[in-house]
Amino acid sequence: MKAVLQRVAEARVDVAGETIGAIDQGLLVLLCAERGDTDAHADKLLAKMLKLRIFSDPAGKMNLSVQDVAGGLLIVSQFTLAADLAGGNRPSFSSAAAPDDGRRLYDYFVAQARLAHPVVQTGQFAADMQVHLVNDGPVTIPMQI
C-alpha cells in the first residue's frame, strides 16, 4: 500500500459541491492499494502512520504523533499514487489494485482507523472529489508498505 500524508491545519473533501468529510488539525491521507496488497499491509501502514512523529512539540521540534495532538484523519482513496511513468507521457496504473480489491482494502483501512483513532473522516471511493487543505508546514510524507 502507498500513502501520502499531509500535515494539515484543516482539510475537507467535497463531492458534487457538498462536503462529505472534514477535519481540523491532523493528517490528510491519500491512500492507494496496489495489486498483491493485503489486510496485513493496511494494518502495518496504519500503525506506522498513527505513531509517526511529524507534529511539533512545544519546543518546535517534530516530536509528536497525530495521536499525541488529538488530530483528525481525513482518508481519501487515490489510485493515481500507483502511476508508472516509465513508458512515455501517459501514466500506467496497472499496479493499482483492481477496483473491487481497492474498495475492500480502502474500507478495511478506514474501519481499522476508526477502531484505533477517535477522529476519522473520509472521501468517497471512486468519486470525483475536490480536496481542499491548508498544508501545515508544509509537511508532506510519502509512505509505502
PDB file of C-alpha atoms in Angstrom:
ATOM      1  CA  MET A   1       0.000   0.000   0.000  1.00  0.00           C
ATOM      2  CA  LYS A   2       1.060   3.547  -0.646  1.00  0.00           C
ATOM      3  CA  ALA A   3       0.040   6.735   1.076  1.00  0.00           C
ATOM      4  CA  VAL A   4       0.923  10.385   1.002  1.00  0.00           C
ATOM      5  CA  LEU A   5       0.446  12.092   4.358  1.00  0.00           C
ATOM      6  CA  GLN A   6      -0.017  15.828   4.536  1.00  0.00           C
ATOM      7  CA  ARG A   7       0.048  17.534   7.915  1.00  0.00           C
ATOM      8  CA  VAL A   8      -2.843  19.971   7.765  1.00  0.00           C
ATOM      9  CA  ALA A   9      -4.310  22.807   9.785  1.00  0.00           C
ATOM     10  CA  GLU A  10      -7.628  21.830   8.175  1.00  0.00           C
ATOM     11  CA  ALA A  11      -8.872  19.786   5.232  1.00  0.00           C
ATOM     12  CA  ARG A  12     -12.120  18.783   3.595  1.00  0.00           C
ATOM     13  CA  VAL A  13     -13.395  16.699   0.696  1.00  0.00           C
ATOM     14  CA  ASP A  14     -16.286  17.814  -1.493  1.00  0.00           C
ATOM     15  CA  VAL A  15     -18.309  15.677  -3.898  1.00  0.00           C
ATOM     16  CA  ALA A  16     -20.807  17.361  -6.216  1.00  0.00           C
ATOM     17  CA  GLY A  17     -20.460  20.610  -4.265  1.00  0.00           C
ATOM     18  CA  GLU A  18     -21.174  19.067  -0.858  1.00  0.00           C
ATOM     19  CA  THR A  19     -18.627  18.500   1.899  1.00  0.00           C
ATOM     20  CA  ILE A  20     -18.564  14.799   2.793  1.00  0.00           C
ATOM     21  CA  GLY A  21     -15.571  14.763   5.144  1.00  0.00           C
ATOM     22  CA  ALA A  22     -13.654  17.429   7.052  1.00  0.00           C
ATOM     23  CA  ILE A  23     -11.056  17.717   9.816  1.00  0.00           C
ATOM     24  CA  ASP A  24      -9.247  20.457  11.649  1.00  0.00           C
ATOM     25  CA  GLN A  25      -5.601  19.804  12.605  1.00  0.00           C
ATOM     26  CA  GLY A  26      -4.420  16.364  11.597  1.00  0.00           C
ATOM     27  CA  LEU A  27      -3.430  14.290   8.591  1.00  0.00           C
ATOM     28  CA  LEU A  28      -4.847  14.228   5.099  1.00  0.00           C
ATOM     29  CA  VAL A  29      -4.144  10.663   3.981  1.00  0.00           C
ATOM     30  CA  LEU A  30      -4.115   9.959   0.240  1.00  0.00           C
ATOM     31  CA  LEU A  31      -4.309   6.157   0.101  1.00  0.00           C
ATOM     32  CA  CYS A  32      -3.620   3.688  -2.708  1.00  0.00           C
ATOM     33  CA  ALA A  33      -3.987  -0.089  -2.678  1.00  0.00           C
ATOM     34  CA  GLU A  34      -1.789  -1.955  -5.140  1.00  0.00           C
ATOM     35  CA  ARG A  35      -2.040  -5.450  -6.598  1.00  0.00           C
ATOM     36  CA  GLY A  36      -0.993  -8.002  -4.015  1.00  0.00           C
ATOM     37  CA  ASP A  37      -1.735  -5.789  -1.006  1.00  0.00           C
ATOM     38  CA  THR A  38      -3.371  -7.493   1.971  1.00  0.00           C
ATOM     39  CA  ASP A  39      -5.050  -6.584   5.231  1.00  0.00           C
ATOM     40  CA  ALA A  40      -1.644  -7.047   6.886  1.00  0.00           C
ATOM     41  CA  HIS A  41      -0.194  -4.302   4.649  1.00  0.00           C
ATOM     42  CA  ALA A  42      -3.043  -1.989   5.650  1.00  0.00           C
ATOM     43  CA  ASP A  43      -2.539  -2.774   9.351  1.00  0.00           C
ATOM     44  CA  LYS A  44       1.193  -2.067   9.159  1.00  0.00           C
ATOM     45  CA  LEU A  45       0.683   1.212   7.272  1.00  0.00           C
ATOM     46  CA  LEU A  46      -1.952   2.416   9.743  1.00  0.00           C
ATOM     47  CA  ALA A  47       0.151   1.523  12.789  1.00  0.00           C
ATOM     48  CA  LYS A  48       3.150   3.422  11.409  1.00  0.00           C
ATOM     49  CA  MET A  49       1.019   6.403  10.384  1.00  0.00           C
ATOM     50  CA  LEU A  50      -0.578   6.816  13.802  1.00  0.00           C
ATOM     51  CA  LYS A  51       2.801   6.836  15.552  1.00  0.00           C
ATOM     52  CA  LEU A  52       4.726   8.937  13.012  1.00  0.00           C
ATOM     53  CA  ARG A  53       6.176  11.924  14.875  1.00  0.00           C
ATOM     54  CA  ILE A  54       5.584  14.807  12.463  1.00  0.00           C
ATOM     55  CA  PHE A  55       3.756  17.327  14.678  1.00  0.00           C
ATOM     56  CA  SER A  56       5.614  19.997  16.602  1.00  0.00           C
ATOM     57  CA  ASP A  57       6.157  19.808  20.339  1.00  0.00           C
ATOM     58  CA  PRO A  58       6.273  22.996  22.474  1.00  0.00           C
ATOM     59  CA  ALA A  59       9.942  23.469  21.500  1.00  0.00           C
ATOM     60  CA  GLY A  60       9.016  23.455  17.802  1.00  0.00           C
ATOM     61  CA  LYS A  61      10.551  20.041  17.051  1.00  0.00           C
ATOM     62  CA  MET A  62       8.644  17.370  15.111  1.00  0.00           C
ATOM     63  CA  ASN A  63       8.276  15.079  18.074  1.00  0.00           C
ATOM     64  CA  LEU A  64       4.548  14.339  18.359  1.00  0.00           C
ATOM     65  CA  SER A  65       2.203  11.971  16.522  1.00  0.00           C
ATOM     66  CA  VAL A  66      -1.328  12.624  15.274  1.00  0.00           C
ATOM     67  CA  GLN A  67      -2.485  10.687  18.331  1.00  0.00           C
ATOM     68  CA  ASP A  68      -0.416  12.879  20.655  1.00  0.00           C
ATOM     69  CA  VAL A  69      -2.026  16.072  19.301  1.00  0.00           C
ATOM     70  CA  ALA A  70      -5.539  14.534  19.094  1.00  0.00           C
ATOM     71  CA  GLY A  71      -5.616  15.378  15.400  1.00  0.00           C
ATOM     72  CA  GLY A  72      -8.022  14.044  12.827  1.00  0.00           C
ATOM     73  CA  LEU A  73      -7.510  11.719   9.880  1.00  0.00           C
ATOM     74  CA  LEU A  74      -9.111  12.500   6.532  1.00  0.00           C
ATOM     75  CA  ILE A  75      -8.637   9.362   4.421  1.00  0.00           C
ATOM     76  CA  VAL A  76      -9.059   9.760   0.658  1.00  0.00           C
ATOM     77  CA  SER A  77      -8.660   6.954  -1.884  1.00  0.00           C
ATOM     78  CA  GLN A  78      -6.246   7.872  -4.662  1.00  0.00           C
ATOM     79  CA  PHE A  79      -5.336   5.110  -7.114  1.00  0.00           C
ATOM     80  CA  THR A  80      -3.153   7.517  -9.098  1.00  0.00           C
ATOM     81  CA  LEU A  81      -0.412   7.022  -6.496  1.00  0.00           C
ATOM     82  CA  ALA A  82       0.220   3.745  -8.358  1.00  0.00           C
ATOM     83  CA  ALA A  83       1.221   5.655 -11.510  1.00  0.00           C
ATOM     84  CA  ASP A  84       4.078   4.163 -13.509  1.00  0.00           C
ATOM     85  CA  LEU A  85       5.794   6.826 -15.613  1.00  0.00           C
ATOM     86  CA  ALA A  86       8.475   4.604 -17.153  1.00  0.00           C
ATOM     87  CA  GLY A  87       6.950   4.308 -20.620  1.00  0.00           C
ATOM     88  CA  GLY A  88       6.085   7.585 -22.288  1.00  0.00           C
ATOM     89  CA  ASN A  89       3.976  10.509 -21.222  1.00  0.00           C
ATOM     90  CA  ARG A  90       0.775   8.754 -20.229  1.00  0.00           C
ATOM     91  CA  PRO A  91       0.914   7.092 -16.800  1.00  0.00           C
ATOM     92  CA  SER A  92       0.082   3.425 -16.465  1.00  0.00           C
ATOM     93  CA  PHE A  93      -1.946   2.371 -13.453  1.00  0.00           C
ATOM     94  CA  SER A  94      -1.528  -1.375 -13.953  1.00  0.00           C
ATOM     95  CA  SER A  95      -0.007  -1.815 -10.484  1.00  0.00           C
ATOM     96  CA  ALA A  96      -3.107  -0.401  -8.779  1.00  0.00           C
ATOM     97  CA  ALA A  97      -5.410  -2.928  -7.165  1.00  0.00           C
ATOM     98  CA  ALA A  98      -8.462  -3.934  -9.176  1.00  0.00           C
ATOM     99  CA  PRO A  99     -11.429  -1.720  -8.245  1.00  0.00           C
ATOM    100  CA  ASP A 100     -13.155  -4.361  -6.074  1.00  0.00           C
ATOM    101  CA  ASP A 101      -9.917  -5.161  -4.226  1.00  0.00           C
ATOM    102  CA  GLY A 102      -9.077  -1.468  -3.884  1.00  0.00           C
ATOM    103  CA  ARG A 103     -12.502  -0.716  -2.394  1.00  0.00           C
ATOM    104  CA  ARG A 104     -12.275  -3.643   0.012  1.00  0.00           C
ATOM    105  CA  LEU A 105      -8.815  -2.600   1.232  1.00  0.00           C
ATOM    106  CA  TYR A 106      -9.840   1.066   1.490  1.00  0.00           C
ATOM    107  CA  ASP A 107     -12.931   0.119   3.515  1.00  0.00           C
ATOM    108  CA  TYR A 108     -10.822  -2.182   5.699  1.00  0.00           C
ATOM    109  CA  PHE A 109      -8.238   0.556   6.300  1.00  0.00           C
ATOM    110  CA  VAL A 110     -10.943   3.070   7.249  1.00  0.00           C
ATOM    111  CA  ALA A 111     -12.643   0.577   9.589  1.00  0.00           C
ATOM    112  CA  GLN A 112      -9.346  -0.192  11.325  1.00  0.00           C
ATOM    113  CA  ALA A 113      -8.540   3.525  11.573  1.00  0.00           C
ATOM    114  CA  ARG A 114     -11.909   4.143  13.243  1.00  0.00           C
ATOM    115  CA  LEU A 115     -11.171   1.419  15.781  1.00  0.00           C
ATOM    116  CA  ALA A 116      -7.743   2.899  16.572  1.00  0.00           C
ATOM    117  CA  HIS A 117      -8.342   6.650  16.358  1.00  0.00           C
ATOM    118  CA  PRO A 118     -11.208   8.876  17.548  1.00  0.00           C
ATOM    119  CA  VAL A 119     -11.487  11.316  14.606  1.00  0.00           C
ATOM    120  CA  VAL A 120     -11.666   9.708  11.163  1.00  0.00           C
ATOM    121  CA  GLN A 121     -13.357  11.259   8.141  1.00  0.00           C
ATOM    122  CA  THR A 122     -13.257  10.020   4.549  1.00  0.00           C
ATOM    123  CA  GLY A 123     -13.670  10.847   0.932  1.00  0.00           C
ATOM    124  CA  GLN A 124     -15.833   8.676  -1.330  1.00  0.00           C
ATOM    125  CA  PHE A 125     -14.201   5.745  -3.106  1.00  0.00           C
ATOM    126  CA  ALA A 126     -14.074   6.160  -6.915  1.00  0.00           C
ATOM    127  CA  ALA A 127     -15.837   9.548  -6.818  1.00  0.00           C
ATOM    128  CA  ASP A 128     -14.720  12.758  -8.488  1.00  0.00           C
ATOM    129  CA  MET A 129     -13.581  14.598  -5.373  1.00  0.00           C
ATOM    130  CA  GLN A 130     -12.292  18.081  -4.701  1.00  0.00           C
ATOM    131  CA  VAL A 131      -9.826  18.072  -1.830  1.00  0.00           C
ATOM    132  CA  HIS A 132      -9.236  21.350  -0.019  1.00  0.00           C
ATOM    133  CA  LEU A 133      -6.470  21.707   2.525  1.00  0.00           C
ATOM    134  CA  VAL A 134      -4.294  24.098   4.420  1.00  0.00           C
ATOM    135  CA  ASN A 135      -0.961  22.286   4.468  1.00  0.00           C
ATOM    136  CA  ASP A 136       0.757  22.897   7.791  1.00  0.00           C
ATOM    137  CA  GLY A 137       4.487  23.465   7.370  1.00  0.00           C
ATOM    138  CA  PRO A 138       4.224  22.259   4.672  1.00  0.00           C
ATOM    139  CA  VAL A 139       4.889  18.724   5.810  1.00  0.00           C
ATOM    140  CA  THR A 140       4.271  16.006   3.225  1.00  0.00           C
ATOM    141  CA  ILE A 141       5.430  12.436   3.806  1.00  0.00           C
ATOM    142  CA  PRO A 142       5.220   9.582   1.261  1.00  0.00           C
ATOM    143  CA  MET A 143       4.813   6.095   2.746  1.00  0.00           C
ATOM    144  CA  GLN A 144       4.926   2.640   1.207  1.00  0.00           C
ATOM    145  CA  ILE A 145       4.430  -0.708   2.923  1.00  0.00           C
TER     146      ILE A 145
END
